[in-house]
Amino acid sequence: MSEKTYFNPEDLKKFGNISEFQPEMAKKFFAWYGEVFKEGALTEREKALIALAVAHSEQCPYCIDAYSTACLEKGADEEQMMEAVHVAAAIKSGAALVNSTQMMNHVKKLTM
Amino acid sequence: MAIKQRTKSLKARNSELADTFVQLNVLNGKDRVDEKFPSFNKKVADLGFVPFQPTKMEIFQMNVGKMCNQTCAHCHVDAGPDRKEIMTKETMEQCLEVLAKGDFHTVDLTGGAPEMNPHFRWFVEECSKLGLQIIDRCNLTIIVANKKYHDLPEFFAKHKVQVVSSLPYFSASRTDKQRGDGVFEDSIKALKMLNAVGYGVANSGLELNLVYNPTGAFLPGNQASLEQEFKRQLQRKYDIVFNQLYAITNLPISRFLEYLLDSGNYEDYMEKLVNAFNPATVQSVMCRNTISVGWDGFLYDCDFNQMLDLKVAAPKSQHISDFDAKALNDRTIILNQHCYGCTAGAGSSCGGEVV
């Protein structure tokens, strides 16, 4: 028996059930969501890789499971998937570091 | 380079899954069919396909032997170098008698590695004389496995054989995990040899189609999109061209079933297949226009039923020596839980998606 934790991978299958508490908004959300991931100017594979990267920066375990599978299904390989996660990590860490210019500005203003 | 085999056949390892009853028991375990996974037979019956019958037999698929130079981790045939079952020339002659009657437009040769059957070339020549479209399901590496196979591309070209080859991915790591270390490198060499005689080249009249099947417990994505990516990557990295990509779903039988059970993915994979059931695929599944002949001459609705030893439901025409086209066209196709693999998403057949 699996250990009980706050995140239960099985709950991903219940995503559609959010309509139970608010059907109209859920209906609109899922219609829009489905449209977003259709092949367009970007391929389905490219969109899945972007989603995988964002899932990591958002640290959403449901999304990580969902888009790891989606990337495999759309034909991405492990190397491409890890590169996508590195892009997310680079932006995340870059976002932290670039704000240090603010810190530097402030420190320089206050110090002799 | 020599291929490093990933495993031995289930049969050589004396695995209980070598017994088709055990496989069917897994697929039909009471807790699964009645409670968790709905019966495929009932699903199809609910759509009004009662009885489920062929449209018209057009494709004559022959498994000419289980012998293969590879032991792929997902093989539904449980083929490999340790399998010695090979179709005899006598059985092939009986097949030719049936084919000569003109009911079939295509003969589809599979294995194992069909080219390892000692009568393979003779049989192709005879089919060529009959004017049949010939398909060879070639694993690619056989072409470079031994000097005696090096001229296969020229032989195929001479008889306008359509070559259908498995290449699960355009990189070595994913391909070799499924098919054995060294397979990707040899496959690329073989594809270059096929390209060199015109296979896959525009307007050559020589058709080279690749088969993509997922290297794990997931379903294939959109076939057209995968084809586009395979074409781009194979051209860019290796200057290789081909015609079409067939995206094929792995059915939960034989060594792929073993993988699913051993990796703890069986239940989730079946759930994926069941949830992806697409009613629109049912009328186009391949068992409706194909008859499958086993290495020993017995007849089946498809290659998967063959591997589960589910012979055609035509009691007086279960062997090629008793081939009766009317009885076979009037038969009811045998369905089971593995059939969910052919109806998931855009469907799956030996020619890829069906809708």
Short mmCIF file of C-alpha atoms in Angstrom, two decimals, chain B residues 10 16-28 76 252-255 257 266 307-308:
data_model
loop_
_atom_site.label_atom_id
_atom_site.label_comp_id
_atom_site.label_asym_id
_atom_site.label_seq_id
_atom_site.Cartn_x
_atom_site.Cartn_y
_atom_site.Cartn_z
CA LEU B 10 9.95 -15.93 -22.79
CA GLU B 16 5.02 -18.62 -17.32
CA LEU B 17 3.98 -15.88 -19.77
CA ALA B 18 5.22 -18.08 -22.62
CA ASP B 19 1.93 -19.89 -22.02
CA THR B 20 -0.83 -18.01 -23.87
CA PHE B 21 -3.41 -19.19 -21.31
CA VAL B 22 -1.48 -17.31 -18.64
CA GLN B 23 -1.47 -14.16 -20.80
CA LEU B 24 -5.21 -14.45 -21.45
CA ASN B 25 -5.78 -15.02 -17.77
CA VAL B 26 -3.98 -11.77 -16.95
CA LEU B 27 -6.01 -9.92 -19.59
CA ASN B 28 -9.27 -11.50 -18.46
CA HIS B 76 4.59 -9.49 -29.29
CA PRO B 252 -0.46 -5.80 -23.87
CA ILE B 253 0.64 -9.29 -24.83
CA SER B 254 3.81 -11.41 -24.78
CA ARG B 255 7.04 -9.58 -23.89
CA LEU B 257 2.90 -7.66 -21.22
CA TYR B 266 0.00 -2.94 -16.34
CA MET B 307 0.44 -14.93 -30.75
CA LEU B 308 -2.34 -15.63 -28.25
#
